[in-house]
JSON list of C-alpha atoms in Angstrom, two decimals:
[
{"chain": "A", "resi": 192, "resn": "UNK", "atom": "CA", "xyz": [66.72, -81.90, -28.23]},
{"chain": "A", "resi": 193, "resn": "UNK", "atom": "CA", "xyz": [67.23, -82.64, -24.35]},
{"chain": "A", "resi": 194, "resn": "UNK", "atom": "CA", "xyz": [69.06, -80.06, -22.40]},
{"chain": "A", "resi": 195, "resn": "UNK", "atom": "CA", "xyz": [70.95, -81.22, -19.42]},
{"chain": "A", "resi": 196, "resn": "UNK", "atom": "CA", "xyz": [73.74, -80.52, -17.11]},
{"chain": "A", "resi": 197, "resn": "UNK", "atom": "CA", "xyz": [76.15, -82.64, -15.08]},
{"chain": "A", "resi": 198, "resn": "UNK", "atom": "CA", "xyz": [75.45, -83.39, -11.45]},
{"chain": "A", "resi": 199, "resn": "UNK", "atom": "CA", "xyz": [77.73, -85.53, -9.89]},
{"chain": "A", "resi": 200, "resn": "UNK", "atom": "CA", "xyz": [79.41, -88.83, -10.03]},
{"chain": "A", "resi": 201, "resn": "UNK", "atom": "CA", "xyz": [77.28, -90.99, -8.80]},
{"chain": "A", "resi": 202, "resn": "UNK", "atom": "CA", "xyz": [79.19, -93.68, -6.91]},
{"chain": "A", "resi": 203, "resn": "UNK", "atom": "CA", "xyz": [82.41, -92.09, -7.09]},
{"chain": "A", "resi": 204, "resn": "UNK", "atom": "CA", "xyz": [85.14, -92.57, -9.84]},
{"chain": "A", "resi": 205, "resn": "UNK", "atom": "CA", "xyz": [87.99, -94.77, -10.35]},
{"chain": "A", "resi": 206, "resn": "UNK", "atom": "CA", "xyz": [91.64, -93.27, -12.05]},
{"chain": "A", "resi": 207, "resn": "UNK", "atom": "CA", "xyz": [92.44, -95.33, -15.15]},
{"chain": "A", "resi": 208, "resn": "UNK", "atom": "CA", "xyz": [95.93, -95.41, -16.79]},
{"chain": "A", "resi": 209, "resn": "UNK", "atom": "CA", "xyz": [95.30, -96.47, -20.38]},
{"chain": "A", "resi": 210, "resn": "UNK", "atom": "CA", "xyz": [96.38, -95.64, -24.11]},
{"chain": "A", "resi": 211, "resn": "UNK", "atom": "CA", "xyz": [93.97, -94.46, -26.52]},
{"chain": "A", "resi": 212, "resn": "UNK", "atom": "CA", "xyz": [94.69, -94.73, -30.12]},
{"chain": "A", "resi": 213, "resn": "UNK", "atom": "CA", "xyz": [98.82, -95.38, -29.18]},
{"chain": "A", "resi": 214, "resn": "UNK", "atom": "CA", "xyz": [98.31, -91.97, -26.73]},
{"chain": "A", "resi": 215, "resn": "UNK", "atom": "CA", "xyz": [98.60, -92.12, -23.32]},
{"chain": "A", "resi": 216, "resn": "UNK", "atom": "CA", "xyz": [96.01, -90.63, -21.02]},
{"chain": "A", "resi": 217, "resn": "UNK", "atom": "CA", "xyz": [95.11, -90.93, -17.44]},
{"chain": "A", "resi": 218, "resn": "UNK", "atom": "CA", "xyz": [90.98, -91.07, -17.40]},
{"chain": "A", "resi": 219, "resn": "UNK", "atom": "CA", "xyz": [88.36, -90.66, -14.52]},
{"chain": "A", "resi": 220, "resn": "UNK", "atom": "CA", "xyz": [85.96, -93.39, -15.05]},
{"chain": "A", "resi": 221, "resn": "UNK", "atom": "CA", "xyz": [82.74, -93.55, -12.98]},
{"chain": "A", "resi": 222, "resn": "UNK", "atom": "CA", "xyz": [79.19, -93.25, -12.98]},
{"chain": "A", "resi": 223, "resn": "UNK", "atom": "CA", "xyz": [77.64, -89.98, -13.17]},
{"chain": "A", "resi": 224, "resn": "UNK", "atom": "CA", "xyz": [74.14, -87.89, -13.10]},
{"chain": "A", "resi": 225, "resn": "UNK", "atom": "CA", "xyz": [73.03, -85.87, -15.80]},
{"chain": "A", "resi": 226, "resn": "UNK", "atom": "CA", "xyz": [70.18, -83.03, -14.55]},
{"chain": "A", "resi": 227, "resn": "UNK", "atom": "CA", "xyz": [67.36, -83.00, -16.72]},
{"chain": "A", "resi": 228, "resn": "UNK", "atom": "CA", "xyz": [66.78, -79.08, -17.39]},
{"chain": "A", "resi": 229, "resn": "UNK", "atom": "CA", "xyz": [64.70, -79.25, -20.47]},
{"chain": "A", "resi": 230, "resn": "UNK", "atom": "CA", "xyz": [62.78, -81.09, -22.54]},
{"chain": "A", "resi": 231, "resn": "UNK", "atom": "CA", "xyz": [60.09, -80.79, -25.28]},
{"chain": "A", "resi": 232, "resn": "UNK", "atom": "CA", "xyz": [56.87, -80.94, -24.29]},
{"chain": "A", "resi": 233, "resn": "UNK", "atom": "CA", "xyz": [56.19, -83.51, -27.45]},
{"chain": "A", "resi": 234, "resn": "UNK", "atom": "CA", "xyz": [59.31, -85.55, -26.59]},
{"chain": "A", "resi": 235, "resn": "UNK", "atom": "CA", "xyz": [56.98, -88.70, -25.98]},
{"chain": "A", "resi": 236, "resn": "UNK", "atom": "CA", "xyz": [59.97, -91.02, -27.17]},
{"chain": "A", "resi": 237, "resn": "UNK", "atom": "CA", "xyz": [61.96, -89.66, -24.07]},
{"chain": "A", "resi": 238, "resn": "UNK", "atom": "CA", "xyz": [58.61, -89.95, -21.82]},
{"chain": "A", "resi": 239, "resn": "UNK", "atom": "CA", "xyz": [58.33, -93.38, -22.47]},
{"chain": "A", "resi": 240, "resn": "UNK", "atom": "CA", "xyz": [62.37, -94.52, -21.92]},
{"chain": "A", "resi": 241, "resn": "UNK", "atom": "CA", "xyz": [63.20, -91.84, -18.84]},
{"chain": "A", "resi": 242, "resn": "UNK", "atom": "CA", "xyz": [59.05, -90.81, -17.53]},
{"chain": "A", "resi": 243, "resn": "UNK", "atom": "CA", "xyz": [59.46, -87.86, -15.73]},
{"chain": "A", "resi": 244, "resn": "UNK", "atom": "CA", "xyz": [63.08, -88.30, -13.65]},
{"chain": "A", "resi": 245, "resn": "UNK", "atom": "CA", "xyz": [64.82, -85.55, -12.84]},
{"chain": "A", "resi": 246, "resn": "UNK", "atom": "CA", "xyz": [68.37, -86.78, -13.50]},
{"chain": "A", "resi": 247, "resn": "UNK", "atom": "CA", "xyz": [69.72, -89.59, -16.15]},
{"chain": "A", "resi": 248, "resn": "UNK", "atom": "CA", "xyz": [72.93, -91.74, -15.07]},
{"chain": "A", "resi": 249, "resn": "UNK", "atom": "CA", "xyz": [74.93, -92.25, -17.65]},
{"chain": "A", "resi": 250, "resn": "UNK", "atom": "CA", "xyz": [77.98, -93.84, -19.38]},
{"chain": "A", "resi": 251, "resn": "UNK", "atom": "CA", "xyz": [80.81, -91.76, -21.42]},
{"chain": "A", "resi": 252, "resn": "UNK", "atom": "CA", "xyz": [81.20, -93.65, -24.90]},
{"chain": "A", "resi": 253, "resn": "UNK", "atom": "CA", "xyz": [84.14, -90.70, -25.78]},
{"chain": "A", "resi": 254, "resn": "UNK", "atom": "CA", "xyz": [87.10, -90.52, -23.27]},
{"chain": "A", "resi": 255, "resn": "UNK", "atom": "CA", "xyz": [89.00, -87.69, -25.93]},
{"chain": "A", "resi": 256, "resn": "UNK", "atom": "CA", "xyz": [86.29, -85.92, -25.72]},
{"chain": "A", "resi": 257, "resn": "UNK", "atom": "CA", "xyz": [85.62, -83.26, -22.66]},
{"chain": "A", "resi": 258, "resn": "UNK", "atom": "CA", "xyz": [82.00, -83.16, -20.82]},
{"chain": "A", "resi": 259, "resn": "UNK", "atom": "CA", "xyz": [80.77, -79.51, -20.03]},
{"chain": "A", "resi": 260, "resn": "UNK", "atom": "CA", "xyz": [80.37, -78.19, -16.56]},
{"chain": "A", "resi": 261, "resn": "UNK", "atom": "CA", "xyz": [77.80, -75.55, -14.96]},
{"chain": "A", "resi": 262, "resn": "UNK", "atom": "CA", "xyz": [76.06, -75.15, -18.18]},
{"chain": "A", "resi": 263, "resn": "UNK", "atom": "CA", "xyz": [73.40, -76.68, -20.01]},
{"chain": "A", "resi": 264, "resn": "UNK", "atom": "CA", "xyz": [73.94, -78.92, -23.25]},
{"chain": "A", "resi": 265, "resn": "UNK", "atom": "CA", "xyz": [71.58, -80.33, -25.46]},
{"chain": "A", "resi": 266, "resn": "UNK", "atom": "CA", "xyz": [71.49, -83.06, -26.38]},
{"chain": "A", "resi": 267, "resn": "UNK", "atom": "CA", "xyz": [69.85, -85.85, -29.32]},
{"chain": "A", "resi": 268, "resn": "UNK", "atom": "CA", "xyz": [68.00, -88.42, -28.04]},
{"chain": "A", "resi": 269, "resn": "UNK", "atom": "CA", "xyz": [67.81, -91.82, -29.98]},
{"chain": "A", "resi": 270, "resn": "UNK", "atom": "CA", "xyz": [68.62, -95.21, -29.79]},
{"chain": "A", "resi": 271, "resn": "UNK", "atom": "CA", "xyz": [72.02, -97.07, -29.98]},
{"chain": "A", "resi": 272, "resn": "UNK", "atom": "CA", "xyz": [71.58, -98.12, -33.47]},
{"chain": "A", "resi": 273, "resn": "UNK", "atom": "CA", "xyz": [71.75, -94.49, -34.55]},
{"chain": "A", "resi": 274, "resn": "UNK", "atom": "CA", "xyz": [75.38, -94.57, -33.11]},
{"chain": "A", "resi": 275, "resn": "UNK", "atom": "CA", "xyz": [76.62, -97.86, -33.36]},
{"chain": "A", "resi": 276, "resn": "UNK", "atom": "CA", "xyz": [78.01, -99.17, -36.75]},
{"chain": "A", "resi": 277, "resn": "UNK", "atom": "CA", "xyz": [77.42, -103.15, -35.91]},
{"chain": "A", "resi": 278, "resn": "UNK", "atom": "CA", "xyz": [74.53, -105.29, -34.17]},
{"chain": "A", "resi": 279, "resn": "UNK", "atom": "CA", "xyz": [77.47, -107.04, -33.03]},
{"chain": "A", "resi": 280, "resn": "UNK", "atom": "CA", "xyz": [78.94, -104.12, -31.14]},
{"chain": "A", "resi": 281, "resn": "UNK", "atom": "CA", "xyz": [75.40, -102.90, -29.13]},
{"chain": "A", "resi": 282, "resn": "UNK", "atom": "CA", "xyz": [74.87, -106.83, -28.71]},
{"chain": "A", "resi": 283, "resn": "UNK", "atom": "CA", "xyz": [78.01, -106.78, -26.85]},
{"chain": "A", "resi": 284, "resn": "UNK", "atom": "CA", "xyz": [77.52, -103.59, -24.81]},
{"chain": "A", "resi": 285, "resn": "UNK", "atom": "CA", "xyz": [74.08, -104.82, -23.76]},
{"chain": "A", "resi": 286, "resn": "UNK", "atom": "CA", "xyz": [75.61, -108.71, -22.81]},
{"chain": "A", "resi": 287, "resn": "UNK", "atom": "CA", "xyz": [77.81, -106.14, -20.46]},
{"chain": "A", "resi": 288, "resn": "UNK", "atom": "CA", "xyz": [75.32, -104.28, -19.07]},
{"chain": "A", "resi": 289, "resn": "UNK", "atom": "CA", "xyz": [72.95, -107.49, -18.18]},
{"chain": "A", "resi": 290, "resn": "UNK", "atom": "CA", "xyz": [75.90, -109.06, -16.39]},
{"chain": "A", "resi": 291, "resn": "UNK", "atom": "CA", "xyz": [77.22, -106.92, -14.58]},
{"chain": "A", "resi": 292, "resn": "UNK", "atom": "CA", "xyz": [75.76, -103.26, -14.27]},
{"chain": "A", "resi": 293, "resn": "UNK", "atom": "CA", "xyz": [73.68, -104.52, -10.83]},
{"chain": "A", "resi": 294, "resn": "UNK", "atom": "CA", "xyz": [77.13, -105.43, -9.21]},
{"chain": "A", "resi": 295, "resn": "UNK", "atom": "CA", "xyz": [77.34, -101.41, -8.79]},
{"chain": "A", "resi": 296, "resn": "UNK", "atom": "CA", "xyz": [74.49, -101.12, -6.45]},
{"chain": "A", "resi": 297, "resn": "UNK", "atom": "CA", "xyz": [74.86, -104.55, -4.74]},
{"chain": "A", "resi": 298, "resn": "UNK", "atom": "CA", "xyz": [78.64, -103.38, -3.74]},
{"chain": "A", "resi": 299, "resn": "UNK", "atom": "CA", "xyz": [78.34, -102.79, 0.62]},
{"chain": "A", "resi": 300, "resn": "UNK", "atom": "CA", "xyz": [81.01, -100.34, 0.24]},
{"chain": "A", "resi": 301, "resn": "UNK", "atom": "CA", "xyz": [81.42, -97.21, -1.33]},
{"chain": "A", "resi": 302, "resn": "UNK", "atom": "CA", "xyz": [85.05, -98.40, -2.50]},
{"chain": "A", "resi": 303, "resn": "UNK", "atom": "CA", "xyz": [84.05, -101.08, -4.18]},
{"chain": "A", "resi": 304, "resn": "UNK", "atom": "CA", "xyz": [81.14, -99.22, -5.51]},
{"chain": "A", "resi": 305, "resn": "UNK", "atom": "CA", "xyz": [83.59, -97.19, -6.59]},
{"chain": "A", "resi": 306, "resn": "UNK", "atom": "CA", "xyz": [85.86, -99.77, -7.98]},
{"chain": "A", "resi": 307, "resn": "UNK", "atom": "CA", "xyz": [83.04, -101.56, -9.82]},
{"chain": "A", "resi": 308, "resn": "UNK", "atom": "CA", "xyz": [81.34, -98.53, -11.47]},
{"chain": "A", "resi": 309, "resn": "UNK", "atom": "CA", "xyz": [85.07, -97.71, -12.88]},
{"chain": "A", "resi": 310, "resn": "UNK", "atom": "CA", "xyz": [85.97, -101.12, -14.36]},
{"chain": "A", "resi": 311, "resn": "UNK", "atom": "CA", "xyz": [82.09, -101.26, -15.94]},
{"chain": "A", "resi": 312, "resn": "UNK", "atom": "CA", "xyz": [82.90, -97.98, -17.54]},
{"chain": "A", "resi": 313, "resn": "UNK", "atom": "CA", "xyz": [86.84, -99.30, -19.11]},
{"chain": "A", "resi": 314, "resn": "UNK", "atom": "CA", "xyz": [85.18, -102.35, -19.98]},
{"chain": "A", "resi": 315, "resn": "UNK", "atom": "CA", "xyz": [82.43, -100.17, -21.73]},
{"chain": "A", "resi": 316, "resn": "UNK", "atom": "CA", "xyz": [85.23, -98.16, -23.34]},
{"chain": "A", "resi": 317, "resn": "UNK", "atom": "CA", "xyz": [87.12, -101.18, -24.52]},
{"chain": "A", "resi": 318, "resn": "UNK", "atom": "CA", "xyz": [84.15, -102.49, -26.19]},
{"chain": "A", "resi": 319, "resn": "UNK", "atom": "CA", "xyz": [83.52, -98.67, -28.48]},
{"chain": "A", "resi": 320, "resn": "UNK", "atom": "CA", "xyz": [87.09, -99.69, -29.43]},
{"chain": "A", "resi": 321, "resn": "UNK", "atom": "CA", "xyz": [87.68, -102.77, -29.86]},
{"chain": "A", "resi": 322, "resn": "UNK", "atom": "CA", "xyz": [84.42, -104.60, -29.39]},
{"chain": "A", "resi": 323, "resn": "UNK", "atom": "CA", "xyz": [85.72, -107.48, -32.16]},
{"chain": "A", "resi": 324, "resn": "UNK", "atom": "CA", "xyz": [88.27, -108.79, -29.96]},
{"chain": "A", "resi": 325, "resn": "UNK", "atom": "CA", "xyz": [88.23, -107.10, -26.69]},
{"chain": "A", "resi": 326, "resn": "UNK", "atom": "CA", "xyz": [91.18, -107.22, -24.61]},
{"chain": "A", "resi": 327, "resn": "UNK", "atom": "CA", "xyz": [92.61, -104.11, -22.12]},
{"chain": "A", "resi": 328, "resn": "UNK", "atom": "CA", "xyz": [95.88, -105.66, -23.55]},
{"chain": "A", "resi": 329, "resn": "UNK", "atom": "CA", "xyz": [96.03, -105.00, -27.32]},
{"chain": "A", "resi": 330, "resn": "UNK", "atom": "CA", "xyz": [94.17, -103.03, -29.98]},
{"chain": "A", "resi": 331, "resn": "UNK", "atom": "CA", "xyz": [93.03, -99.08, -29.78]},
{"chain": "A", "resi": 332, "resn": "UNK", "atom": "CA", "xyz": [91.82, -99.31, -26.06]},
{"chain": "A", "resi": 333, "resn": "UNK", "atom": "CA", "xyz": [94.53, -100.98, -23.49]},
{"chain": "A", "resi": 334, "resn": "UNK", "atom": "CA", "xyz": [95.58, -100.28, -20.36]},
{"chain": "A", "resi": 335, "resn": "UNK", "atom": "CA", "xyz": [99.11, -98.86, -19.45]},
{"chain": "A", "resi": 336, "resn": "UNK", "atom": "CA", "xyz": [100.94, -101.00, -16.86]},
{"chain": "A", "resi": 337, "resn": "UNK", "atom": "CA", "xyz": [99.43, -104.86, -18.48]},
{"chain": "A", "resi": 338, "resn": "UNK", "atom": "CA", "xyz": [96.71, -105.32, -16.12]},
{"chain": "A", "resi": 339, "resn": "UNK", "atom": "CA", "xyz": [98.25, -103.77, -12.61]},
{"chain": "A", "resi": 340, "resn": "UNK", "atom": "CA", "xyz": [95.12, -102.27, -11.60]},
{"chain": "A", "resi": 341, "resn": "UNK", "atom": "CA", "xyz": [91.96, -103.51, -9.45]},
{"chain": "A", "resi": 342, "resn": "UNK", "atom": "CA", "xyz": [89.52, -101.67, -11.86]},
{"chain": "A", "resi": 343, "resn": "UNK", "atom": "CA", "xyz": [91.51, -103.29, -15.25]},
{"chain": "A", "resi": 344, "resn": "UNK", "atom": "CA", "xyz": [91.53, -106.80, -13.66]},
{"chain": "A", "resi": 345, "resn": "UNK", "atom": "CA", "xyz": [87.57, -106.85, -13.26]},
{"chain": "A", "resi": 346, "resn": "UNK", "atom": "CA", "xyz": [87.07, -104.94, -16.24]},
{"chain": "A", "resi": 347, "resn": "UNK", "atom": "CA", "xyz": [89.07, -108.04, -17.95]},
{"chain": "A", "resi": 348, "resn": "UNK", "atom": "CA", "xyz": [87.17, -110.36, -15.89]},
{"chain": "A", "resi": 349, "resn": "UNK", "atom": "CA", "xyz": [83.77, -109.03, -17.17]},
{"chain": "A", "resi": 350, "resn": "UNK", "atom": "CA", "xyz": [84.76, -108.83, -20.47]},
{"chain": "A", "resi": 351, "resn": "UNK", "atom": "CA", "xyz": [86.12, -112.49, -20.83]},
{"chain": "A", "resi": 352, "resn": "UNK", "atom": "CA", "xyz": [82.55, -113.75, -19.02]},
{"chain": "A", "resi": 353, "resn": "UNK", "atom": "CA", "xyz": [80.61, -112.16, -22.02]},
{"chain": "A", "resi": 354, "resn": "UNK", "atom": "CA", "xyz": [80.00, -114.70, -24.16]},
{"chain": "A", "resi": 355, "resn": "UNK", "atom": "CA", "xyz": [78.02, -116.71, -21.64]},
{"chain": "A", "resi": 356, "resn": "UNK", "atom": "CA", "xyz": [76.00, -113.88, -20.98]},
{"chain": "A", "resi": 357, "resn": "UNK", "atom": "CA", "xyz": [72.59, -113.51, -23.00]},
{"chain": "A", "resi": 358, "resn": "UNK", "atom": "CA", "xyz": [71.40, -109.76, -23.60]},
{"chain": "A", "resi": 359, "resn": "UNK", "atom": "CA", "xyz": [68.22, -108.65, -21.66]},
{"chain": "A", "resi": 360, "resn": "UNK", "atom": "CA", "xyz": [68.90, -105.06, -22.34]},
{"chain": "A", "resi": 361, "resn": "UNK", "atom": "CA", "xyz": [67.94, -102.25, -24.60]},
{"chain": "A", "resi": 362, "resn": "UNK", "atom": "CA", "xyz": [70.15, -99.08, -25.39]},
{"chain": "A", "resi": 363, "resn": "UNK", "atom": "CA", "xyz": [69.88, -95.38, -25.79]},
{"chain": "A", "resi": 364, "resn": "UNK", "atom": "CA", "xyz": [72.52, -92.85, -26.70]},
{"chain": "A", "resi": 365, "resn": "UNK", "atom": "CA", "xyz": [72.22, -88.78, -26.39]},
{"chain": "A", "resi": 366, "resn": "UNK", "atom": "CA", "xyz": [74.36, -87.12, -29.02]},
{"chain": "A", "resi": 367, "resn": "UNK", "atom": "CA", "xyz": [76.17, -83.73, -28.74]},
{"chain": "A", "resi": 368, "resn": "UNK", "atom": "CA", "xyz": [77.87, -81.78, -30.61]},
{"chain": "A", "resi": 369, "resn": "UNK", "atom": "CA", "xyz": [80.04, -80.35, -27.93]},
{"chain": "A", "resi": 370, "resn": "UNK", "atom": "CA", "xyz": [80.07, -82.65, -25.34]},
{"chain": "A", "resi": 371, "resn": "UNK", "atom": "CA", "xyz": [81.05, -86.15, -25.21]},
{"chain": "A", "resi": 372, "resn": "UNK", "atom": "CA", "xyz": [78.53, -89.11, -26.23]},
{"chain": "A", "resi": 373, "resn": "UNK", "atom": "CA", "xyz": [76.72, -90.73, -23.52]},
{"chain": "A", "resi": 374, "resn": "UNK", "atom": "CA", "xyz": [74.69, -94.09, -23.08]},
{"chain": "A", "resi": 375, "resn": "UNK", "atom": "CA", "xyz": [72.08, -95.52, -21.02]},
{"chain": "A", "resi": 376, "resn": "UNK", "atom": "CA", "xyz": [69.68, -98.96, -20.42]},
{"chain": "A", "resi": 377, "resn": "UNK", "atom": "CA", "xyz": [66.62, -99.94, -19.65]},
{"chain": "A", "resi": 378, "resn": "UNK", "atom": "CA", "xyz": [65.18, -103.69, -19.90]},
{"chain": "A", "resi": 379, "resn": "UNK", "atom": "CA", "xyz": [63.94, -104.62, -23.73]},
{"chain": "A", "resi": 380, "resn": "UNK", "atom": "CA", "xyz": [60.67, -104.32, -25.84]},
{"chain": "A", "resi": 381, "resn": "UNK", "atom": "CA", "xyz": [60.39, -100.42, -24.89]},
{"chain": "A", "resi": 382, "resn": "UNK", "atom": "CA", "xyz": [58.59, -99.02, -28.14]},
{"chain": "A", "resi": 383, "resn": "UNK", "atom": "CA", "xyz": [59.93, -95.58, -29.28]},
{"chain": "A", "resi": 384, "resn": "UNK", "atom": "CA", "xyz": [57.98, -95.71, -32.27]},
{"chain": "A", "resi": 385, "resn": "UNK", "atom": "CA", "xyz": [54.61, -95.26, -30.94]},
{"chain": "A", "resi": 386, "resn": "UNK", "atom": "CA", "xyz": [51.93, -97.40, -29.58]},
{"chain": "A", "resi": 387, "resn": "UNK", "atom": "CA", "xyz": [51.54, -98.56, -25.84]},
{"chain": "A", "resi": 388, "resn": "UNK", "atom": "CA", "xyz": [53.86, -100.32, -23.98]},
{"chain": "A", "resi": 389, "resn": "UNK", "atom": "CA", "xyz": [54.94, -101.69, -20.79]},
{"chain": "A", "resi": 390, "resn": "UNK", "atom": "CA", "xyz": [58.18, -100.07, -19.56]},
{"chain": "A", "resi": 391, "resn": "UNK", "atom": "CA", "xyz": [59.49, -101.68, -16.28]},
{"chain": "A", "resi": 392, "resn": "UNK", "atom": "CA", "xyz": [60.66, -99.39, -13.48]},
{"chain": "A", "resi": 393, "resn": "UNK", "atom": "CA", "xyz": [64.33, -100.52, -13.61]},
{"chain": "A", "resi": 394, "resn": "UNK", "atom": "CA", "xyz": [67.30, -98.36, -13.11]},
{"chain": "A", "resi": 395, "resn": "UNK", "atom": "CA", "xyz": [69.00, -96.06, -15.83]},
{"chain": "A", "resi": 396, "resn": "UNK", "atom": "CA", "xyz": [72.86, -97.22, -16.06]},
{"chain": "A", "resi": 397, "resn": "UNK", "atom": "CA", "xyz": [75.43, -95.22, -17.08]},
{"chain": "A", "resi": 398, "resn": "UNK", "atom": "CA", "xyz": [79.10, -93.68, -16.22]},
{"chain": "A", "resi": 399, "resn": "UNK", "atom": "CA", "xyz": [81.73, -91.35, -17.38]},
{"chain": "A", "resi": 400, "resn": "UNK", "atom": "CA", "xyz": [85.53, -91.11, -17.90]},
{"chain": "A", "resi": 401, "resn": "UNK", "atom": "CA", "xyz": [86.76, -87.09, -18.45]},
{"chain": "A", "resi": 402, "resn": "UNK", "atom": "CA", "xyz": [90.19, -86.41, -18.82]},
{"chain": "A", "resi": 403, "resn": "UNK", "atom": "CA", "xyz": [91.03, -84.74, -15.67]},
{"chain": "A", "resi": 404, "resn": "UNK", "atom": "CA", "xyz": [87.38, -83.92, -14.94]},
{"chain": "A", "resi": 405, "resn": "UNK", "atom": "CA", "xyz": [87.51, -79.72, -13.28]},
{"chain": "A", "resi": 406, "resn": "UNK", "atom": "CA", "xyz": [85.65, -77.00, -13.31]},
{"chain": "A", "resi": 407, "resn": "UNK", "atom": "CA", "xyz": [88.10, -75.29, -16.40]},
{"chain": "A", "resi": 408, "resn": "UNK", "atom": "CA", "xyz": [87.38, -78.29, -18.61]},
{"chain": "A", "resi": 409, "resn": "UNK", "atom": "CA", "xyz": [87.53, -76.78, -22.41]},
{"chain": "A", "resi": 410, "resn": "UNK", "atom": "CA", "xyz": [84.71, -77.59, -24.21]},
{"chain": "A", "resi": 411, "resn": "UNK", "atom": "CA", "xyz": [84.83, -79.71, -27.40]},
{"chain": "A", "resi": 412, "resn": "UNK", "atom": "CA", "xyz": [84.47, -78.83, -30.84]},
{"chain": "A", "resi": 413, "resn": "UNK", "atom": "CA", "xyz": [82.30, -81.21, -32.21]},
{"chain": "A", "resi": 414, "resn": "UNK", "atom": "CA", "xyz": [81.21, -84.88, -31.43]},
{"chain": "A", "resi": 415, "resn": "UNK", "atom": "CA", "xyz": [84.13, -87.18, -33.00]},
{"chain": "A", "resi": 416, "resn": "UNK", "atom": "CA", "xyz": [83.24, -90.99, -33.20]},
{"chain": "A", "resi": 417, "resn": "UNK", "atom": "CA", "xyz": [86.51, -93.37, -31.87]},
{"chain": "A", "resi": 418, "resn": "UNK", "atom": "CA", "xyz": [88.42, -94.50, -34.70]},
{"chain": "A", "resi": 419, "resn": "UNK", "atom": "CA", "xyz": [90.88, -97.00, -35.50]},
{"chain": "A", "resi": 420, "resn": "UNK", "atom": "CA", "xyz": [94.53, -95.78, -36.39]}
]
């Protein structure tokens, strides 16, 4: 287990209108920092993905389910196809994350850095839900209003460009039992399993959506997996 805490966003965070599952909700979506408090001193899995960084940035892969603040949670380490059902589904997610995770740092603003980390996490979110046929306009996943926001237009955009777009990317989930899910990146051909290998010095991606993210968030439960209705 990996014990962190939550930072910050990172770049800001975009307000999202959508309906989850039929419900409506109104979702903070953004990329945020997790603080590395703890971890094993035989964790060489989590050596070789993260080294020795003292935060992780992350993606929320559960908007119904809350995120902790000012305390610790720990958290299982592991890669995505200990959480995904599908190939098809991670393939997706990592097409998404090759394309267009970079156009977060290359924004010159700190709107549109804002704007951009937002629609990466909805488009994210869409694809936990409905990566089969993803559309913000029908399934589990959609967006209230048909498409009247800046982050649901490029989050549409992005989505519709995947296809073309051929996956250079590797993923990682942390598991919790009381806080949401979260996900992560780094390039391909890192070896968990043991043995040397060459891990490029790339950026960890990520981003959250809370439902109205504050400092009396209730804490969750359990972990619950999206479902279909």
């Amino acid at each position: 287990l990996v014990g962190l805490e939550f930072e910050s966003f990172t770049n800001g965070s975009s307000s999202f209108k959508a309906k989850v599952n039929k419900k409506g909700e109104t979702l903070s979506a953004g990329e945020f920092s997790l603080s590395v408090i703890d971890v094993p001193s035989y964790s060489g899995e989590w050596d070789k993905v993260v080294g020795h960084d003292s935060h992780v940035d992350v993606f929320c892969l559960q908007p119904h389910v809350i995120l902790p603040q000012h305390r610790t949670v720990e958290y299982t380490f592991g890669e995505a196809s200990n959480h995904f059902d599908t190939a098809m589904q991670i393939e997706k997610i990592g097409q998404l994350y090759t394309g267009f995770y970079d156009k977060i740092a290359q924004a010159t603003s700190s709107y549109s850095r804002a704007i951009y980390s937002g629609a990466f996490q909805v488009a994210l979110w869409e694809l936990v839900y409905d990566f089969e046929a993803p559309s913000l306009f029908s399934g589990n996943f959609q967006e209230r209003g048909r498409g009247n926001s800046v982050v649901g237009s490029v989050a549409s955009n992005w989505l519709h460009q995947l296809p073309s777009i051929v996956n250079t990317k590797q993923l990682f989930v942390l598991q919790s039992d009381i806080a949401q899910d979260v996900i992560f990146a780094r390039d391909m051909n890192i070896d968990v399993g043991g043995g040397d290998s060459n891990i490029e010095d790339v950026s960890l991606v990520s981003s959250i959506g809370v439902l109205g993210l504050s400092a009396g968030l209730m804490l969750a439960n359990r972990r619950r997996r999206a479902t279909k209705n």
